[in-house]
PDB file of C-alpha atoms and ligand atoms in Angstrom:
ATOM      1  CA  MET M  62      18.440  17.437 -17.756  1.00 31.00           C
ATOM      2  CA  SER M  63      19.125  17.954 -21.447  1.00 32.00           C
ATOM      3  CA  ASP M  64      21.709  15.866 -23.250  1.00 33.00           C
ATOM      4  CA  ALA M  65      21.881  18.335 -26.137  1.00 33.00           C
ATOM      5  CA  SER M  66      25.388  18.824 -27.456  1.00 35.00           C
ATOM      6  CA  SER M  67      27.305  22.090 -27.297  1.00 33.00           C
ATOM      7  CA  PRO M  68      29.695  22.980 -30.153  1.00 31.00           C
ATOM      8  CA  ASP M  69      32.510  20.910 -28.633  1.00 34.00           C
ATOM      9  CA  GLY M  70      30.158  17.995 -27.926  1.00 35.00           C
ATOM     10  CA  GLN M  71      31.174  17.734 -24.253  1.00 37.00           C
ATOM     11  CA  PRO M  72      27.701  17.799 -22.694  1.00 38.00           C
ATOM     12  CA  ALA M  73      26.558  15.165 -25.168  1.00 38.00           C
ATOM     13  CA  ARG M  74      29.370  12.852 -24.057  1.00 42.00           C
ATOM     14  CA  ARG M  75      28.654  13.551 -20.403  1.00 43.00           C
ATOM     15  CA  GLY M  76      24.931  13.011 -20.977  1.00 43.00           C
ATOM     16  CA  GLY M  77      25.594   9.792 -22.851  1.00 46.00           C
ATOM     17  CA  ARG M  78      27.772   8.478 -20.038  1.00 47.00           C
ATOM     18  CA  ARG M  79      25.212   9.494 -17.433  1.00 44.00           C
ATOM     19  CA  ALA M  80      22.431   7.796 -19.383  1.00 43.00           C
ATOM     20  CA  LEU M  81      24.561   4.635 -19.666  1.00 47.00           C
ATOM     21  CA  VAL M  82      25.298   4.597 -15.927  1.00 42.00           C
ATOM     22  CA  GLN M  83      21.590   5.135 -15.155  1.00 46.00           C
ATOM     23  CA  ARG M  84      20.629   2.368 -17.546  1.00 49.00           C
ATOM     24  CA  LEU M  85      23.104  -0.097 -16.047  1.00 48.00           C
ATOM     25  CA  GLN M  86      21.943   0.867 -12.555  1.00 50.00           C
ATOM     26  CA  SER M  87      18.359   0.299 -13.618  1.00 50.00           C
ATOM     27  CA  LEU M  88      19.270  -3.122 -15.022  1.00 48.00           C
ATOM     28  CA  ALA M  89      21.050  -4.018 -11.782  1.00 49.00           C
ATOM     29  CA  ASP M  90      18.057  -2.798  -9.730  1.00 49.00           C
ATOM     30  CA  SER M  91      15.897  -5.065 -11.846  1.00 45.00           C
ATOM     31  CA  GLY M  92      18.036  -8.088 -11.042  1.00 44.00           C
ATOM     32  CA  ILE M  93      19.769  -8.240 -14.437  1.00 46.00           C
ATOM     33  CA  GLU M  94      23.420  -8.845 -13.633  1.00 42.00           C
ATOM     34  CA  SER M  95      24.725  -9.744 -17.061  1.00 43.00           C
ATOM     35  CA  LEU M  96      23.867  -8.763 -20.623  1.00 44.00           C
ATOM     36  CA  PRO M  97      23.633 -10.831 -23.790  1.00 38.00           C
ATOM     37  CA  ARG M  98      26.752 -10.416 -25.930  1.00 38.00           C
ATOM     38  CA  ALA M  99      25.221  -8.098 -28.515  1.00 37.00           C
ATOM     39  CA  ALA M 100      23.736  -5.820 -25.874  1.00 37.00           C
ATOM     40  CA  ALA M 101      26.923  -5.921 -23.828  1.00 36.00           C
ATOM     41  CA  ALA M 102      28.940  -4.981 -26.901  1.00 34.00           C
ATOM     42  CA  ARG M 103      26.584  -2.086 -27.628  1.00 34.00           C
ATOM     43  CA  GLN M 104      26.944  -0.838 -24.059  1.00 34.00           C
ATOM     44  CA  ARG M 105      30.762  -0.999 -24.326  1.00 34.00           C
ATOM     45  CA  ARG M 106      31.033   0.818 -27.642  1.00 35.00           C
ATOM     46  CA  PRO M 107      33.623   3.579 -27.060  1.00 35.00           C
ATOM     47  CA  ALA M 108      33.117   7.168 -28.139  1.00 37.00           C
ATOM     48  CA  ALA M 109      34.545   7.825 -31.619  1.00 37.00           C
ATOM     49  CA  GLY M 110      38.308   8.295 -31.668  1.00 36.00           C
ATOM     50  CA  ARG M 111      38.825   7.253 -28.055  1.00 38.00           C
ATOM     51  CA  GLN M 112      40.961   4.423 -26.770  1.00 38.00           C
ATOM     52  CA  GLN M 113      38.868   1.469 -25.655  1.00 39.00           C
ATOM     53  CA  ALA M 114      39.415   0.742 -21.974  1.00 40.00           C
ATOM     54  CA  ALA M 115      39.718  -2.839 -20.753  1.00 39.00           C
ATOM     55  CA  PRO M 116      36.156  -4.155 -20.247  1.00 40.00           C
ATOM     56  CA  ALA M 117      35.098  -3.970 -16.614  1.00 42.00           C
ATOM     57  CA  HIS M 118      31.971  -6.076 -17.086  1.00 42.00           C
ATOM     58  CA  ARG M 119      31.254  -9.455 -15.581  1.00 42.00           C
ATOM     59  CA  PRO M 120      31.627 -12.483 -17.831  1.00 43.00           C
ATOM     60  CA  VAL M 121      28.460 -13.282 -19.720  1.00 44.00           C
ATOM     61  CA  THR M 122      27.247 -16.499 -18.137  1.00 48.00           C
ATOM     62  CA  ALA M 123      23.514 -17.118 -18.352  1.00 55.00           C
ATOM     63  CA  PRO M 124      22.028 -14.192 -20.250  1.00 60.00           C
ATOM     64  CA  PRO M 125      18.422 -13.297 -19.490  1.00 67.00           C
ATOM     65  CA  SER M 126      15.903 -14.123 -22.187  1.00 74.00           C
ATOM     66  CA  PRO M 127      15.328 -11.475 -24.903  1.00 68.00           C
ATOM     67  CA  ALA M 128      11.827 -10.979 -23.503  1.00 80.00           C
ATOM     68  CA  ALA M 129      13.274 -10.125 -20.073  1.00 78.00           C
ATOM     69  CA  VAL M 130      15.710  -7.654 -21.651  1.00 83.00           C
ATOM     70  CA  ASP M 131      12.841  -6.096 -23.623  1.00 94.00           C
ATOM     71  CA  ARG M 132      10.899  -5.533 -20.421  1.00 95.00           C
ATOM     72  CA  VAL M 133      13.905  -3.946 -18.740  1.00 96.00           C
ATOM     73  CA  GLN M 134      14.476  -1.673 -21.721  1.00 96.00           C
ATOM     74  CA  SER M 135      10.818  -0.686 -21.929  1.00 97.00           C
ATOM     75  CA  LEU M 136      10.691   0.068 -18.210  1.00 98.00           C
ATOM     76  CA  THR M 137      13.917   2.059 -18.430  1.00 98.00           C
ATOM     77  CA  ILE M 138      12.482   4.211 -21.220  1.00 97.00           C
ATOM     78  CA  LEU M 139       9.239   4.699 -19.297  1.00 98.00           C
ATOM     79  CA  ARG M 140      11.165   5.562 -16.107  1.00 98.00           C
ATOM     80  CA  GLY M 141      12.911   8.322 -18.065  1.00 98.00           C
ATOM     81  CA  GLU M 142       9.571   9.702 -19.282  1.00 98.00           C
ATOM     82  CA  VAL M 143       8.222   9.727 -15.744  1.00 98.00           C
ATOM     83  CA  ALA M 144      11.338  11.515 -14.457  1.00 98.00           C
ATOM     84  CA  GLY M 145      10.788  14.318 -16.966  1.00 98.00           C
ATOM     85  CA  CYS M 146       7.019  14.646 -16.538  1.00 98.00           C
ATOM     86  CA  THR M 147       5.636  18.059 -15.561  1.00 98.00           C
ATOM     87  CA  ARG M 148       1.949  17.449 -16.342  1.00 98.00           C
ATOM     88  CA  CYS M 149       0.914  18.088 -12.734  1.00 98.00           C
ATOM     89  CA  ALA M 150       2.921  21.306 -12.478  1.00 98.00           C
ATOM     90  CA  PRO M 151       2.537  21.899  -8.703  1.00 98.00           C
ATOM     91  CA  LEU M 152       3.538  18.301  -7.914  1.00 98.00           C
ATOM     92  CA  ALA M 153       6.454  18.410 -10.334  1.00 98.00           C
ATOM     93  CA  ARG M 154       7.703  21.697  -8.831  1.00 98.00           C
ATOM     94  CA  ALA M 155       7.516  20.385  -5.260  1.00 98.00           C
ATOM     95  CA  ARG M 156       8.987  16.915  -5.774  1.00 98.00           C
ATOM     96  CA  GLN M 157      12.483  15.826  -4.839  1.00 98.00           C
ATOM     97  CA  ASN M 158      12.157  12.660  -6.887  1.00 98.00           C
ATOM     98  CA  THR M 159       9.651  10.879  -9.012  1.00 98.00           C
ATOM     99  CA  VAL M 160       8.900   7.414  -7.619  1.00 98.00           C
ATOM    100  CA  PHE M 161       8.667   5.037 -10.544  1.00 98.00           C
ATOM    101  CA  GLY M 162       8.410   1.609  -8.944  1.00 98.00           C
ATOM    102  CA  ALA M 163      10.665  -1.245  -7.908  1.00 98.00           C
ATOM    103  CA  GLY M 164      10.928  -4.962  -8.462  1.00 98.00           C
ATOM    104  CA  PRO M 165      11.710  -7.565 -11.073  1.00 97.00           C
ATOM    105  CA  PRO M 166      10.252  -6.803 -14.523  1.00 97.00           C
ATOM    106  CA  HIS M 167       8.954 -10.374 -14.734  1.00 96.00           C
ATOM    107  CA  ALA M 168       7.196 -10.298 -11.329  1.00 97.00           C
ATOM    108  CA  ARG M 169       4.102 -12.505 -11.034  1.00 98.00           C
ATOM    109  CA  ILE M 170       2.570 -10.191  -8.458  1.00 98.00           C
ATOM    110  CA  CYS M 171       2.346  -6.379  -8.430  1.00 98.00           C
ATOM    111  CA  PHE M 172       1.277  -4.273  -5.473  1.00 99.00           C
ATOM    112  CA  LEU M 173      -0.284  -0.980  -6.545  1.00 99.00           C
ATOM    113  CA  GLY M 174      -0.309   1.838  -3.992  1.00 98.00           C
ATOM    114  CA  GLU M 175      -1.645   5.376  -4.035  1.00 98.00           C
ATOM    115  CA  ALA M 176       1.208   7.884  -4.201  1.00 98.00           C
ATOM    116  CA  PRO M 177       4.616   8.543  -2.674  1.00 98.00           C
ATOM    117  CA  GLY M 178       4.854  10.038   0.795  1.00 98.00           C
ATOM    118  CA  ALA M 179       7.695  12.076   2.269  1.00 98.00           C
ATOM    119  CA  ASP M 180      10.102   9.138   2.654  1.00 98.00           C
ATOM    120  CA  GLU M 181       9.424   7.910  -0.858  1.00 98.00           C
ATOM    121  CA  ASP M 182       9.796  11.425  -2.316  1.00 98.00           C
ATOM    122  CA  ALA M 183      13.157  11.755  -0.558  1.00 98.00           C
ATOM    123  CA  SER M 184      14.464   8.354  -1.654  1.00 98.00           C
ATOM    124  CA  GLY M 185      12.768   7.825  -5.024  1.00 98.00           C
ATOM    125  CA  GLU M 186      11.693   4.330  -3.879  1.00 98.00           C
ATOM    126  CA  PRO M 187       8.119   3.170  -3.250  1.00 98.00           C
ATOM    127  CA  PHE M 188       6.842   2.134   0.177  1.00 98.00           C
ATOM    128  CA  VAL M 189       9.937   2.772   2.278  1.00 98.00           C
ATOM    129  CA  GLY M 190       8.279   4.607   5.206  1.00 97.00           C
ATOM    130  CA  ARG M 191       6.153   3.155   8.021  1.00 97.00           C
ATOM    131  CA  ALA M 192       3.440   1.967   5.655  1.00 98.00           C
ATOM    132  CA  GLY M 193       6.167   0.415   3.531  1.00 98.00           C
ATOM    133  CA  GLN M 194       7.567  -1.512   6.465  1.00 98.00           C
ATOM    134  CA  LEU M 195       4.103  -2.898   7.144  1.00 98.00           C
ATOM    135  CA  LEU M 196       3.724  -3.774   3.450  1.00 98.00           C
ATOM    136  CA  THR M 197       7.005  -5.692   3.674  1.00 98.00           C
ATOM    137  CA  ARG M 198       5.570  -7.719   6.578  1.00 98.00           C
ATOM    138  CA  ILE M 199       2.344  -8.351   4.639  1.00 98.00           C
ATOM    139  CA  ILE M 200       4.359  -9.596   1.647  1.00 98.00           C
ATOM    140  CA  GLU M 201       6.463 -11.812   3.897  1.00 98.00           C
ATOM    141  CA  ALA M 202       3.320 -13.203   5.550  1.00 98.00           C
ATOM    142  CA  VAL M 203       2.506 -14.878   2.226  1.00 98.00           C
ATOM    143  CA  HIS M 204       6.002 -16.352   2.036  1.00 98.00           C
ATOM    144  CA  LEU M 205       7.303 -13.836  -0.511  1.00 98.00           C
ATOM    145  CA  THR M 206      10.004 -11.189  -0.309  1.00 98.00           C
ATOM    146  CA  ARG M 207       9.916  -7.630  -1.599  1.00 98.00           C
ATOM    147  CA  ASP M 208      12.516  -8.635  -4.198  1.00 98.00           C
ATOM    148  CA  GLU M 209      10.050 -11.069  -5.746  1.00 98.00           C
ATOM    149  CA  VAL M 210       7.189  -8.627  -6.291  1.00 98.00           C
ATOM    150  CA  TYR M 211       6.868  -5.368  -8.205  1.00 98.00           C
ATOM    151  CA  ILE M 212       5.690  -2.354  -6.206  1.00 98.00           C
ATOM    152  CA  LEU M 213       4.332   0.765  -7.888  1.00 99.00           C
ATOM    153  CA  ASN M 214       1.959   3.631  -7.229  1.00 98.00           C
ATOM    154  CA  VAL M 215      -0.821   5.307  -9.177  1.00 98.00           C
ATOM    155  CA  LEU M 216       0.884   8.708  -8.817  1.00 98.00           C
ATOM    156  CA  LYS M 217       4.598   9.042  -9.366  1.00 98.00           C
ATOM    157  CA  CYS M 218       4.889  12.362  -7.501  1.00 98.00           C
ATOM    158  CA  ARG M 219       4.061  13.157  -3.886  1.00 98.00           C
ATOM    159  CA  PRO M 220       0.835  15.136  -3.401  1.00 98.00           C
ATOM    160  CA  PRO M 221       1.169  17.998  -0.888  1.00 98.00           C
ATOM    161  CA  GLU M 222       0.633  16.879   2.715  1.00 96.00           C
ATOM    162  CA  ASN M 223      -0.016  13.369   1.353  1.00 96.00           C
ATOM    163  CA  ARG M 224      -3.537  14.328   0.338  1.00 98.00           C
ATOM    164  CA  THR M 225      -5.610  11.960  -1.771  1.00 98.00           C
ATOM    165  CA  PRO M 226      -4.736  12.190  -5.477  1.00 98.00           C
ATOM    166  CA  LEU M 227      -7.054  14.438  -7.493  1.00 98.00           C
ATOM    167  CA  PRO M 228      -8.915  12.974 -10.492  1.00 98.00           C
ATOM    168  CA  ASP M 229      -6.826  15.126 -12.879  1.00 98.00           C
ATOM    169  CA  GLU M 230      -3.619  13.838 -11.318  1.00 98.00           C
ATOM    170  CA  VAL M 231      -4.762  10.229 -11.672  1.00 98.00           C
ATOM    171  CA  ALA M 232      -5.678  10.935 -15.306  1.00 98.00           C
ATOM    172  CA  ASN M 233      -2.250  12.472 -15.932  1.00 98.00           C
ATOM    173  CA  CYS M 234      -0.469   9.436 -14.442  1.00 98.00           C
ATOM    174  CA  ARG M 235      -2.791   6.765 -15.867  1.00 98.00           C
ATOM    175  CA  GLY M 236      -0.685   6.259 -18.982  1.00 98.00           C
ATOM    176  CA  PHE M 237       2.366   5.617 -16.812  1.00 98.00           C
ATOM    177  CA  PHE M 238       0.991   2.998 -14.434  1.00 98.00           C
ATOM    178  CA  GLU M 239      -1.030   1.315 -17.196  1.00 98.00           C
ATOM    179  CA  ARG M 240       2.081   1.015 -19.386  1.00 98.00           C
ATOM    180  CA  GLN M 241       4.118  -0.307 -16.461  1.00 98.00           C
ATOM    181  CA  LEU M 242       1.530  -3.033 -15.943  1.00 98.00           C
ATOM    182  CA  GLU M 243       1.370  -3.770 -19.691  1.00 97.00           C
ATOM    183  CA  ILE M 244       5.149  -4.254 -19.756  1.00 97.00           C
ATOM    184  CA  ILE M 245       5.298  -6.423 -16.622  1.00 97.00           C
ATOM    185  CA  ARG M 246       2.090  -8.313 -17.391  1.00 97.00           C
ATOM    186  CA  PRO M 247       1.776  -9.688 -13.835  1.00 98.00           C
ATOM    187  CA  GLU M 248      -0.515 -12.601 -13.159  1.00 98.00           C
ATOM    188  CA  PHE M 249      -1.847 -10.788 -10.105  1.00 98.00           C
ATOM    189  CA  ILE M 250      -2.298  -7.170  -9.086  1.00 98.00           C
ATOM    190  CA  CYS M 251      -3.084  -6.335  -5.482  1.00 98.00           C
ATOM    191  CA  CYS M 252      -4.540  -2.836  -5.132  1.00 98.00           C
ATOM    192  CA  LEU M 253      -3.731  -1.224  -1.814  1.00 98.00           C
ATOM    193  CA  GLY M 254      -6.529   1.064  -0.684  1.00 98.00           C
ATOM    194  CA  THR M 255      -9.308   3.080  -2.243  1.00 98.00           C
ATOM    195  CA  SER M 256      -7.275   5.277  -4.599  1.00 98.00           C
ATOM    196  CA  ALA M 257      -5.407   2.391  -6.196  1.00 98.00           C
ATOM    197  CA  ALA M 258      -8.475   0.177  -6.498  1.00 98.00           C
ATOM    198  CA  GLN M 259     -10.684   2.925  -7.915  1.00 98.00           C
ATOM    199  CA  ALA M 260      -7.998   4.133 -10.320  1.00 98.00           C
ATOM    200  CA  LEU M 261      -7.156   0.702 -11.701  1.00 98.00           C
ATOM    201  CA  LEU M 262     -10.721  -0.588 -11.907  1.00 98.00           C
ATOM    202  CA  GLN M 263     -12.159   2.807 -12.926  1.00 98.00           C
ATOM    203  CA  THR M 264     -14.930   2.571 -10.400  1.00 98.00           C
ATOM    204  CA  ALA M 265     -16.288   4.767  -7.619  1.00 98.00           C
ATOM    205  CA  GLU M 266     -17.068   1.833  -5.316  1.00 98.00           C
ATOM    206  CA  PRO M 267     -15.447   2.091  -1.876  1.00 96.00           C
ATOM    207  CA  ILE M 268     -12.675  -0.271  -0.850  1.00 98.00           C
ATOM    208  CA  GLY M 269     -14.973  -2.012   1.641  1.00 97.00           C
ATOM    209  CA  LYS M 270     -17.112  -3.158  -1.307  1.00 98.00           C
ATOM    210  CA  LEU M 271     -14.186  -3.953  -3.600  1.00 98.00           C
ATOM    211  CA  ARG M 272     -12.113  -6.101  -1.260  1.00 98.00           C
ATOM    212  CA  GLY M 273     -12.770  -9.809  -1.014  1.00 94.00           C
ATOM    213  CA  ARG M 274     -13.665 -10.042  -4.728  1.00 97.00           C
ATOM    214  CA  TRP M 275     -11.693 -10.849  -7.866  1.00 98.00           C
ATOM    215  CA  PHE M 276     -11.513  -8.620 -10.948  1.00 98.00           C
ATOM    216  CA  THR M 277      -9.510  -8.704 -14.154  1.00 98.00           C
ATOM    217  CA  HIS M 278      -7.340  -6.022 -15.701  1.00 98.00           C
ATOM    218  CA  GLY M 279      -5.865  -7.032 -19.049  1.00 98.00           C
ATOM    219  CA  SER M 280      -4.486 -10.500 -18.435  1.00 97.00           C
ATOM    220  CA  SER M 281      -4.041  -9.872 -14.688  1.00 98.00           C
ATOM    221  CA  GLN M 282      -6.289 -11.062 -11.893  1.00 98.00           C
ATOM    222  CA  VAL M 283      -6.922  -8.242  -9.447  1.00 98.00           C
ATOM    223  CA  ILE M 284      -7.623  -8.290  -5.739  1.00 98.00           C
ATOM    224  CA  CYS M 285      -8.078  -5.209  -3.566  1.00 98.00           C
ATOM    225  CA  THR M 286      -7.344  -4.769   0.095  1.00 98.00           C
ATOM    226  CA  TYR M 287      -6.934  -2.028   2.655  1.00 98.00           C
ATOM    227  CA  HIS M 288      -3.923   0.287   2.393  1.00 98.00           C
ATOM    228  CA  PRO M 289      -1.145  -0.373   4.945  1.00 98.00           C
ATOM    229  CA  SER M 290      -1.495   3.249   6.193  1.00 98.00           C
ATOM    230  CA  TYR M 291      -5.147   2.526   7.010  1.00 98.00           C
ATOM    231  CA  LEU M 292      -4.016  -0.617   8.785  1.00 98.00           C
ATOM    232  CA  LEU M 293      -1.626   1.409  10.923  1.00 98.00           C
ATOM    233  CA  ARG M 294      -4.550   3.554  12.084  1.00 98.00           C
ATOM    234  CA  ASN M 295      -7.081   0.682  12.271  1.00 98.00           C
ATOM    235  CA  PRO M 296      -5.454  -2.515  13.517  1.00 97.00           C
ATOM    236  CA  ALA M 297      -8.851  -4.252  13.360  1.00 97.00           C
ATOM    237  CA  ALA M 298      -8.477  -4.231   9.564  1.00 98.00           C
ATOM    238  CA  LYS M 299      -5.619  -6.747   9.883  1.00 97.00           C
ATOM    239  CA  ARG M 300      -8.004  -9.682   9.725  1.00 98.00           C
ATOM    240  CA  PRO M 301      -9.660  -8.765   6.379  1.00 98.00           C
ATOM    241  CA  VAL M 302      -6.237  -7.933   4.915  1.00 98.00           C
ATOM    242  CA  TRP M 303      -4.968 -11.336   6.005  1.00 98.00           C
ATOM    243  CA  GLU M 304      -8.025 -12.967   4.392  1.00 98.00           C
ATOM    244  CA  ASP M 305      -7.316 -11.076   1.145  1.00 98.00           C
ATOM    245  CA  MET M 306      -3.676 -12.143   1.230  1.00 98.00           C
ATOM    246  CA  GLN M 307      -4.658 -15.756   1.845  1.00 98.00           C
ATOM    247  CA  ALA M 308      -6.968 -15.574  -1.191  1.00 98.00           C
ATOM    248  CA  LEU M 309      -4.111 -14.151  -3.256  1.00 98.00           C
ATOM    249  CA  ALA M 310      -1.694 -16.834  -2.049  1.00 98.00           C
ATOM    250  CA  SER M 311      -4.206 -19.572  -2.786  1.00 98.00           C
ATOM    251  CA  ARG M 312      -4.765 -18.422  -6.413  1.00 98.00           C
ATOM    252  CA  ALA M 313      -1.036 -17.930  -6.883  1.00 98.00           C
ATOM    253  CA  GLY M 314      -0.373 -21.471  -5.681  1.00 98.00           C
ATOM    254  CA  ILE M 315       1.582 -20.371  -2.625  1.00 97.00           C
ATOM    255  CA  ASP M 316       1.384 -22.942   0.164  1.00 96.00           C
ATOM    256  CA  LEU M 317       0.936 -21.104   3.456  1.00 95.00           C
ATOM    257  CA  SER M 318       0.808 -24.254   5.590  1.00 91.00           C
ATOM    258  CA  GLY M 319       3.915 -24.630   7.703  1.00 76.00           C
ATOM    259  CA  GLY M 320       6.444 -21.898   8.505  1.00 62.00           C
TER     260      GLY M 320
HETATM  261  N1  URA C 678       1.836   5.012   0.375  1.00 73.70           N
HETATM  262  C1  URA C 678       1.662   4.699  -0.920  1.00 73.70           C
HETATM  263  O1  URA C 678       0.552   4.542  -1.397  1.00 73.70           O
HETATM  264  N2  URA C 678       2.740   4.559  -1.659  1.00 73.70           N
HETATM  265  C2  URA C 678       3.976   4.676  -1.189  1.00 73.70           C
HETATM  266  O2  URA C 678       4.924   4.499  -1.941  1.00 73.70           O
HETATM  267  C3  URA C 678       4.115   4.999   0.178  1.00 73.70           C
HETATM  268  C4  URA C 678       3.039   5.167   0.937  1.00 73.70           C
END
């Protein structure tokens, strides 16, 4: 994955183009569909000595604020660091993809899960398997869509057989999820399950004791609830999860009456 140049410079050009495509894809994934003029011009700058092709970009209409662009850039840089991480060597060797996170960089609400499973490892996207489908329904139950929230995990690589993350693995990934949250600065973080709650709040208390209470993390208000995978195995936990989601909606000013 090196962009180092060979004597004729070809790999460097290929790497540069690949990085540009990845960056634009990342911007599009983040809901940024146009760039401010200066940034757009930088992105279009042709390689030295090459003919400039006709611009294939959309007209710049309502550019996102500089702060929004900063967040996208910071997340893009961090995503690249995560993709190259080999700190947990066995996890890095076994992974198909790192799973960075998904959602708008200015999301008010983040959902923090444990670690990717098989479906997430295969796709590179968080919460796309059965637990993910249930999470989507939970999000929609509080009148939100997945596109409006940011979803991330404590671990960015799949642990073997989906086992619980080890303390060393959480420590290795802490810098990543903490920086993601610092960049996004959500008003609310909802921890899904024991691993996420204990990792974020740096506590050993079980989820049953942590849920139903409010905490703070930086400038974010934090609520914890059961993990959707636990809910799949224990449907009786639906009621407390619904209570936690109602508490979240109430603090976030989301009116759940009607519809
Ligand atoms: N469980 C998680 O904690 N995260 C995912 O992304 C998928 C399942």
